[in-house]
Amino acid sequence: METHKDVVCTYCGCVCDDLEIQTENQQIIASKYACAIANEKFLVCRKERNLSPLLRVGGDLVEAELDDTIERAAHILAAAKYPLLYGWSNTSCETIKVGLELAELVGGLIDNTSSVCHGPGIEAVQEVGEVSATLGQVKHRADLIIYWGCNPGSGHIRHMSRYTLAQGRFRSGRKDRKVVVVDVRSTPTSKVGDEFVKIEPGGDYELLTALRMAIRDEEFEVDKVAGVPVSKIEELADLMANAQFGALFFGLGLTMSKGKSENVTAAISLVDDLNSRTKFILMPMRGHHNVTGANKVFTWQTGYPFAVDFSHGYPRYNPGETSVVDSLARGEPDAALIVASDPVANFPKPAVANLSKIPIIVIDPSLTATALLADVVIPTAFLGVECAGTIYRMDGVPLYTKKIVEPPPNCLPDTLILQKLLKRVKELKGV
């Protein structure tokens, strides 16, 4: 039996880097320090996966040789006039870099899952900037933590135990911190907070603006804002202004509710106001384990974090026009390469309907709903379990995932598969 220490988890944006995984005869037999979801991933994911390359023949998916699937995929992409390349948030930065080169080569639209989650928050940061920090700084220094429109108790299970409840260098754990939860409903997270501020759905912008007014000691002419009594708003504003180091974590309840990017702009402005009195940061609770890395690699290579269109021969960015759901809803892409994602399971019906009409290539370790509609399915190794690669934690800290066990035959790392596909498309295009 072998014990692998300091294993990096590839489930959520927390990217916990302190796991211990025990293996025997190339099988994972136990995990330590992993949350319930990560534990399930390490112990069960390899048992419920796709092991065979598949090609659609006569309407049915049939097993094929790996080289044949790459050949069919290369022909589809080389012949397409405006292919879509989507996903990228559950794979490594090395793979994303190859995918961007492929998108430029075929003149396609490449987008990552930010389009349907924290994209509005990224747009807000592009407009007004942000004040941020590492999660380590939050653990060691924060005496006030606010969770706004997010529920780490269910979605980022170890976030609170590692950064909110844990003892830091200058904080004595939970007893030395105040935790406030702002949400439209009671959640597991709100039940462990010191304060729960329940707001009306769609009232985030109004409440953030009211907090800015309270911090500036401005008068209110109403009794409530977004369903929250003014006395409660003034109490929260005092708490924030008098904190020594505050951290505001926000989720899709802020970025994808009424107001979207304007909500995040208001939150950034609130934090700016607070920094005239104390130290305060804000940070999005990113979902996929490398969605932050996808934004960074996209930006390094193209100048834009998501929704990049290469059809004009240069990178073009205009969310709403060049984002995946909008483009699919208009029926623009004539082929699709889906990497480590399952848009059929969560995209709107018009987008899925048009996606089902075009040739689809899926590169994914699992047989997803999208894979069942695909013309080419290429299985891969699990990142952080069967292959290594670089990913970014939600606070922008890069971490290198380890290879713990050998992948099955025909399940190569997706970086290698993308490189093979890129090489073949270049040959077909005579580049």
Coordinates of C-alpha atoms in Angstrom, one line a residue:
M1 CA 0.0 0.0 0.0
E2 CA 1.3 3.5 -0.9
T3 CA 0.2 6.8 0.7
H4 CA 0.2 10.0 -1.5
K5 CA 0.4 13.1 0.6
D6 CA -0.5 16.7 -0.3
V7 CA -2.7 15.6 -3.2
V8 CA -4.6 18.4 -4.9
C9 CA -8.3 17.9 -5.2
T10 CA -9.9 18.5 -8.6
Y11 CA -13.5 19.0 -7.6
C12 CA -14.4 22.6 -6.8
G13 CA -12.7 26.0 -6.9
C14 CA -11.3 25.5 -3.4
V15 CA -8.7 23.1 -4.9
C16 CA -7.8 21.7 -1.5
D17 CA -4.1 20.7 -1.5
D18 CA -3.8 18.7 1.7
L19 CA -5.5 15.4 0.8
E20 CA -3.9 12.0 1.5
I21 CA -4.8 9.2 -0.9
Q22 CA -4.0 5.6 -0.3
T23 CA -3.4 3.2 -3.3
E24 CA -2.8 -0.5 -3.7
N25 CA -2.1 -2.3 -7.0
Q26 CA -2.9 0.9 -9.0
Q27 CA -6.3 1.2 -7.2
I28 CA -7.5 4.0 -4.9
I29 CA -8.6 2.4 -1.7
A30 CA -9.0 5.3 0.8
S31 CA -8.8 9.0 1.1
K32 CA -8.2 11.3 4.1
Y33 CA -9.1 15.0 4.6
A34 CA -11.3 15.0 1.4
C35 CA -14.9 16.4 1.7
A36 CA -17.8 14.0 1.0
I37 CA -17.9 15.0 -2.7
A38 CA -14.2 14.8 -3.3
N39 CA -14.1 11.5 -1.5
E40 CA -16.7 10.2 -3.9
K41 CA -14.7 11.4 -6.8
F42 CA -11.5 9.7 -5.8
L43 CA -13.1 6.4 -4.8
V44 CA -15.9 6.1 -7.4
C45 CA -15.1 8.1 -10.5
R46 CA -12.9 5.5 -12.0
K47 CA -15.6 2.9 -11.6
E48 CA -18.2 4.9 -13.5
R49 CA -16.4 6.1 -16.6
N50 CA -16.2 5.6 -20.4
L51 CA -13.3 3.3 -21.4
S52 CA -13.9 3.1 -25.1
P53 CA -13.4 5.5 -28.0
L54 CA -16.8 5.7 -29.8
L55 CA -17.9 6.7 -33.3
R56 CA -21.4 7.2 -34.6
V57 CA -22.1 4.7 -37.4
G58 CA -25.5 4.3 -38.9
G59 CA -27.1 6.3 -36.0
D60 CA -25.5 4.3 -33.2
L61 CA -22.3 4.9 -31.2
V62 CA -19.9 1.9 -31.7
E63 CA -16.5 1.2 -30.3
A64 CA -13.6 2.3 -32.4
E65 CA -9.8 2.7 -32.4
L66 CA -8.5 5.8 -30.7
D67 CA -6.6 6.9 -33.9
D68 CA -9.9 6.5 -35.9
T69 CA -11.8 8.8 -33.5
I70 CA -9.0 11.5 -33.7
E71 CA -9.1 11.2 -37.5
R72 CA -12.9 11.7 -37.7
A73 CA -12.7 14.6 -35.2
A74 CA -9.9 16.3 -37.2
H75 CA -11.9 16.0 -40.5
I76 CA -15.0 17.5 -38.8
L77 CA -13.1 20.5 -37.4
A78 CA -11.1 21.0 -40.6
A79 CA -14.3 21.1 -42.7
A80 CA -16.3 23.3 -40.4
K81 CA -16.7 27.0 -41.2
Y82 CA -17.5 28.2 -37.7
P83 CA -16.8 25.4 -35.1
L84 CA -17.6 25.9 -31.4
L85 CA -14.9 24.8 -28.9
Y86 CA -16.5 24.8 -25.4
G87 CA -15.8 23.6 -21.9
W88 CA -12.2 23.9 -20.6
S89 CA -13.0 24.5 -16.9
N90 CA -12.4 20.9 -15.7
T91 CA -9.1 20.4 -17.5
S92 CA -5.6 21.6 -17.1
C93 CA -4.1 24.9 -18.2
E94 CA -1.8 23.0 -20.5
T95 CA -4.8 21.5 -22.3
I96 CA -6.5 24.9 -22.6
K97 CA -3.5 26.4 -24.2
V98 CA -3.6 23.8 -27.0
G99 CA -7.3 24.3 -27.4
L100 CA -6.9 28.0 -28.0
E101 CA -4.3 27.3 -30.7
L102 CA -6.8 24.9 -32.3
A103 CA -9.6 27.5 -32.1
E104 CA -7.4 30.1 -33.9
L105 CA -6.4 27.5 -36.5
V106 CA -10.0 26.6 -37.4
G107 CA -11.3 30.2 -37.0
G108 CA -13.9 29.1 -34.4
L109 CA -15.6 30.4 -31.3
I110 CA -14.0 29.2 -28.1
D111 CA -15.7 29.7 -24.8
N112 CA -15.5 28.4 -21.2
T113 CA -18.1 27.8 -18.5
S114 CA -17.6 31.3 -17.2
S115 CA -20.2 32.3 -19.8
V116 CA -22.9 30.6 -17.8
C117 CA -21.6 31.3 -14.3
H118 CA -19.3 34.1 -13.1
G119 CA -19.0 35.8 -16.5
P120 CA -20.9 38.9 -15.3
G121 CA -18.6 39.2 -12.4
I122 CA -15.5 39.1 -14.7
E123 CA -17.0 41.8 -16.8
A124 CA -17.5 44.0 -13.7
V125 CA -13.9 43.4 -12.7
Q126 CA -12.8 44.4 -16.2
E127 CA -14.7 47.7 -15.8
V128 CA -13.8 48.8 -12.3
G129 CA -11.0 46.5 -11.0
E130 CA -11.1 44.6 -7.7
V131 CA -9.4 44.4 -4.3
S132 CA -8.5 40.8 -3.6
A133 CA -6.2 38.6 -1.6
T134 CA -5.2 34.9 -1.2
L135 CA -7.3 32.5 0.8
G136 CA -4.3 32.1 3.1
Q137 CA -4.5 35.9 3.9
V138 CA -8.2 35.4 4.7
K139 CA -7.4 32.5 7.0
H140 CA -4.7 34.3 8.9
R141 CA -6.1 37.9 9.1
A142 CA -9.9 38.1 8.5
D143 CA -12.1 38.9 11.5
L144 CA -15.2 39.3 9.4
I145 CA -16.4 37.0 6.6
I146 CA -19.5 37.6 4.5
Y147 CA -21.0 35.0 2.2
W148 CA -23.3 36.7 -0.3
G149 CA -25.5 34.7 -2.6
C150 CA -23.5 31.5 -2.1
N151 CA -23.8 28.4 0.0
P152 CA -20.3 26.9 0.7
G153 CA -21.9 24.5 3.2
S154 CA -23.2 22.5 0.2
G155 CA -21.1 23.5 -2.8
H156 CA -17.6 24.3 -1.4
I157 CA -17.7 22.0 1.6
R158 CA -14.2 22.6 3.1
H159 CA -14.1 26.4 2.4
M160 CA -15.5 27.2 5.9
S161 CA -13.4 24.6 7.7
R162 CA -10.2 25.7 6.0
Y163 CA -10.6 29.5 6.0
T164 CA -13.5 30.6 8.2
L165 CA -13.4 28.2 11.1
A166 CA -9.7 27.4 11.1
Q167 CA -7.1 29.0 13.4
G168 CA -4.9 31.5 11.6
R169 CA -1.7 33.2 12.5
F170 CA -3.4 36.2 13.8
R171 CA -6.9 34.8 14.5
S172 CA -8.0 32.1 17.0
G173 CA -10.4 30.3 14.7
R174 CA -14.2 30.6 14.8
K175 CA -14.4 32.5 18.1
D176 CA -12.2 35.3 16.7
R177 CA -14.4 35.8 13.6
K178 CA -17.8 37.1 12.8
V179 CA -19.6 35.3 9.9
V180 CA -22.5 37.0 8.1
V181 CA -24.6 35.3 5.4
V182 CA -26.7 37.3 2.9
D183 CA -29.1 35.3 0.8
V184 CA -32.7 35.0 -0.3
R185 CA -33.3 31.9 1.7
S186 CA -32.0 30.0 4.7
T187 CA -29.2 27.6 3.8
P188 CA -26.8 25.2 5.6
T189 CA -24.3 28.1 5.6
S190 CA -26.7 30.6 7.0
K191 CA -27.4 28.2 9.9
V192 CA -23.8 28.4 11.1
G193 CA -23.4 32.2 10.6
D194 CA -23.6 34.7 13.4
E195 CA -25.9 36.9 11.3
F196 CA -28.3 36.0 8.5
V197 CA -29.6 38.8 6.4
K198 CA -32.5 37.6 4.3
I199 CA -33.1 39.8 1.2
E200 CA -35.8 39.9 -1.4
P201 CA -35.0 38.0 -4.7
G202 CA -33.4 40.5 -7.1
G203 CA -32.7 43.1 -4.3
D204 CA -28.9 42.7 -4.2
Y205 CA -28.0 45.9 -6.1
E206 CA -30.4 47.9 -3.8
L207 CA -29.0 46.4 -0.6
L208 CA -25.3 47.0 -1.7
T209 CA -26.1 50.6 -2.6
A210 CA -27.9 51.0 0.8
L211 CA -24.8 49.7 2.6
R212 CA -22.7 52.2 0.7
M213 CA -25.1 55.0 1.9
A214 CA -25.0 53.7 5.5
I215 CA -21.1 53.7 5.5
R216 CA -21.2 57.3 4.3
D217 CA -23.7 58.2 7.0
E218 CA -26.4 59.2 4.5
E219 CA -30.0 59.5 5.5
F220 CA -32.7 56.9 4.4
E221 CA -36.2 58.0 3.5
V222 CA -37.6 54.4 3.7
D223 CA -37.9 51.9 6.4
K224 CA -36.7 48.9 4.4
V225 CA -34.4 48.2 1.4
A226 CA -34.7 44.9 -0.5
G227 CA -36.8 43.6 2.5
V228 CA -34.1 44.4 5.0
P229 CA -34.9 47.0 7.8
V230 CA -32.7 50.1 7.7
S231 CA -31.7 49.5 11.3
K232 CA -30.3 46.1 10.2
I233 CA -28.5 47.7 7.2
E234 CA -26.8 50.3 9.5
E235 CA -25.8 47.6 11.9
L236 CA -24.2 45.5 9.1
A237 CA -22.5 48.7 7.7
D238 CA -21.0 49.4 11.1
L239 CA -19.8 45.8 11.4
M240 CA -18.1 46.0 8.0
A241 CA -16.5 49.4 8.6
N242 CA -15.2 48.5 12.0
A243 CA -13.7 45.1 10.9
Q244 CA -9.9 44.9 10.9
F245 CA -9.8 42.7 7.8
G246 CA -13.1 41.8 6.1
A247 CA -13.7 39.4 3.2
L248 CA -16.8 39.3 1.0
F249 CA -17.3 36.0 -0.9
F250 CA -20.0 36.0 -3.5
G251 CA -21.6 33.3 -5.6
L252 CA -24.1 32.9 -8.5
G253 CA -26.8 34.4 -6.3
L254 CA -25.2 37.7 -6.9
T255 CA -23.7 37.3 -10.5
M256 CA -26.7 35.5 -12.0
S257 CA -29.6 37.3 -10.3
K258 CA -31.3 40.5 -11.5
G259 CA -28.6 43.1 -12.2
K260 CA -25.8 40.6 -13.0
S261 CA -22.6 42.5 -13.6
E262 CA -24.0 45.7 -12.1
N263 CA -24.5 43.7 -8.8
V264 CA -20.8 42.8 -8.8
T265 CA -19.8 46.4 -9.8
A266 CA -21.8 47.6 -6.7
A267 CA -20.1 45.0 -4.5
I268 CA -16.7 46.2 -5.8
S269 CA -17.6 49.8 -5.1
L270 CA -18.7 48.9 -1.6
V271 CA -15.4 47.2 -0.9
D272 CA -13.6 50.3 -2.3
D273 CA -15.6 52.5 0.1
L274 CA -14.7 50.2 3.0
N275 CA -11.0 50.3 2.1
S276 CA -11.0 54.1 2.9
R277 CA -11.7 53.0 6.5
T278 CA -10.3 49.5 6.9
K279 CA -9.0 46.5 4.9
F280 CA -11.6 44.6 2.9
I281 CA -11.4 42.2 -0.1
L282 CA -13.9 40.4 -2.2
M283 CA -13.7 37.1 -4.1
P284 CA -16.0 35.0 -6.3
M285 CA -16.7 31.4 -5.1
R286 CA -15.7 29.7 -8.4
G287 CA -17.3 26.4 -9.1
H288 CA -15.2 24.2 -11.4
H289 CA -11.8 23.3 -10.2
N290 CA -10.0 25.2 -13.0
V291 CA -12.5 27.8 -14.2
T292 CA -10.1 30.4 -12.8
G293 CA -7.3 28.9 -14.8
A294 CA -9.4 28.9 -18.0
N295 CA -10.0 32.6 -17.6
K296 CA -6.3 33.2 -17.0
V297 CA -5.0 31.1 -20.0
F298 CA -7.7 32.7 -22.3
T299 CA -6.5 36.1 -21.2
W300 CA -2.8 35.3 -21.6
Q301 CA -3.3 34.0 -25.1
T302 CA -6.1 36.3 -26.5
G303 CA -6.5 39.2 -24.1
Y304 CA -10.0 38.1 -23.2
P305 CA -11.2 35.8 -20.4
F306 CA -14.0 33.9 -22.2
A307 CA -16.3 34.0 -25.3
V308 CA -13.5 34.6 -27.8
D309 CA -14.3 34.5 -31.6
F310 CA -11.5 33.8 -34.1
S311 CA -13.7 33.9 -37.2
H312 CA -12.3 37.2 -38.3
G313 CA -8.7 35.9 -38.1
Y314 CA -8.0 37.7 -34.8
P315 CA -9.5 37.3 -31.3
R316 CA -12.8 39.2 -30.9
Y317 CA -14.8 39.5 -27.6
N318 CA -18.4 40.6 -27.1
P319 CA -20.3 38.6 -24.5
G320 CA -23.9 38.3 -25.6
E321 CA -22.8 38.0 -29.2
T322 CA -19.7 35.8 -28.9
S323 CA -20.8 33.7 -25.9
V324 CA -21.7 30.1 -26.3
V325 CA -25.4 30.0 -25.4
D326 CA -26.2 33.1 -27.6
S327 CA -24.3 31.7 -30.6
L328 CA -25.9 28.3 -30.3
A329 CA -29.4 29.8 -29.8
R330 CA -28.9 31.6 -33.1
G331 CA -27.7 28.3 -34.8
E332 CA -24.3 29.7 -35.9
P333 CA -21.8 26.9 -35.1
D334 CA -21.6 24.1 -37.7
A335 CA -19.6 21.8 -35.5
A336 CA -18.7 21.5 -31.8
L337 CA -15.8 20.3 -29.8
I338 CA -16.8 19.8 -26.2
V339 CA -13.9 19.3 -23.7
A340 CA -14.7 18.2 -20.1
S341 CA -18.1 19.7 -20.0
D342 CA -21.8 18.6 -20.5
P343 CA -23.7 21.5 -22.1
V344 CA -26.7 19.3 -23.0
A345 CA -27.3 18.8 -19.3
N346 CA -27.5 22.4 -18.4
F347 CA -27.9 24.7 -21.4
P348 CA -31.3 26.3 -22.4
K349 CA -33.5 24.2 -24.7
P350 CA -33.0 26.3 -27.9
A351 CA -29.2 26.1 -27.6
V352 CA -29.3 22.3 -27.0
A353 CA -31.7 21.9 -29.9
N354 CA -29.3 23.6 -32.3
L355 CA -26.3 21.8 -30.8
S356 CA -28.0 18.4 -31.5
K357 CA -28.2 19.3 -35.2
I358 CA -24.4 19.7 -35.8
P359 CA -21.5 17.2 -35.6
I360 CA -20.3 17.0 -32.0
I361 CA -16.9 15.8 -30.7
V362 CA -16.7 15.0 -27.0
I363 CA -13.4 14.7 -25.1
D364 CA -14.3 13.6 -21.5
P365 CA -13.6 10.8 -19.1
S366 CA -17.3 10.3 -18.5
L367 CA -20.1 9.3 -20.9
T368 CA -22.2 12.4 -20.4
A369 CA -25.5 13.4 -21.9
T370 CA -23.6 15.4 -24.5
A371 CA -21.5 12.4 -25.4
L372 CA -24.7 10.4 -26.1
L373 CA -25.5 12.9 -28.8
A374 CA -22.0 13.1 -30.2
D375 CA -20.5 11.7 -33.4
V376 CA -17.1 11.2 -31.8
V377 CA -16.4 10.4 -28.2
I378 CA -12.8 10.2 -26.9
P379 CA -12.3 9.1 -23.3
T380 CA -9.5 10.7 -21.3
A381 CA -7.6 10.2 -18.1
F382 CA -8.9 11.9 -14.9
L383 CA -6.9 15.1 -14.1
G384 CA -5.3 14.9 -10.7
V385 CA -5.9 11.2 -10.4
E386 CA -4.5 9.6 -13.6
C387 CA -2.5 12.5 -15.1
A388 CA -0.9 15.7 -13.8
G389 CA -1.4 19.3 -14.8
T390 CA -1.6 22.9 -13.7
I391 CA -4.9 24.4 -12.3
Y392 CA -5.8 27.6 -10.5
R393 CA -7.5 28.0 -7.1
M394 CA -10.4 30.5 -6.8
D395 CA -8.0 33.1 -5.5
G396 CA -5.7 32.8 -8.5
V397 CA -3.0 30.7 -6.8
P398 CA -1.7 28.0 -9.3
L399 CA -1.3 24.5 -8.1
Y400 CA 0.1 21.4 -9.8
T401 CA -2.0 18.3 -9.6
K402 CA -0.4 14.9 -9.2
K403 CA -0.7 11.6 -11.1
I404 CA -1.7 9.0 -8.5
V405 CA -2.5 5.9 -10.5
E406 CA -2.0 4.8 -14.1
P407 CA -4.9 5.5 -16.5
P408 CA -6.6 2.6 -18.4
P409 CA -5.5 1.8 -22.0
N410 CA -7.1 4.2 -24.6
C411 CA -7.5 6.9 -21.8
L412 CA -4.8 9.4 -22.6
P413 CA -4.4 12.8 -20.9
D414 CA -6.6 15.3 -22.7
T415 CA -3.5 17.5 -23.4
L416 CA -2.0 14.7 -25.5
I417 CA -5.3 14.1 -27.3
L418 CA -5.7 17.8 -28.1
Q419 CA -2.1 17.8 -29.4
K420 CA -2.8 14.9 -31.7
L421 CA -5.9 16.5 -32.9
L422 CA -4.2 19.9 -33.5
K423 CA -1.4 18.2 -35.5
R424 CA -3.8 16.3 -37.7
V425 CA -6.0 19.4 -38.4
K426 CA -2.8 21.3 -39.4
E427 CA -2.0 18.5 -41.8
L428 CA -5.5 18.6 -43.3
K429 CA -5.3 22.4 -43.7
G430 CA -1.8 22.2 -45.1
V431 CA -0.5 24.5 -42.3

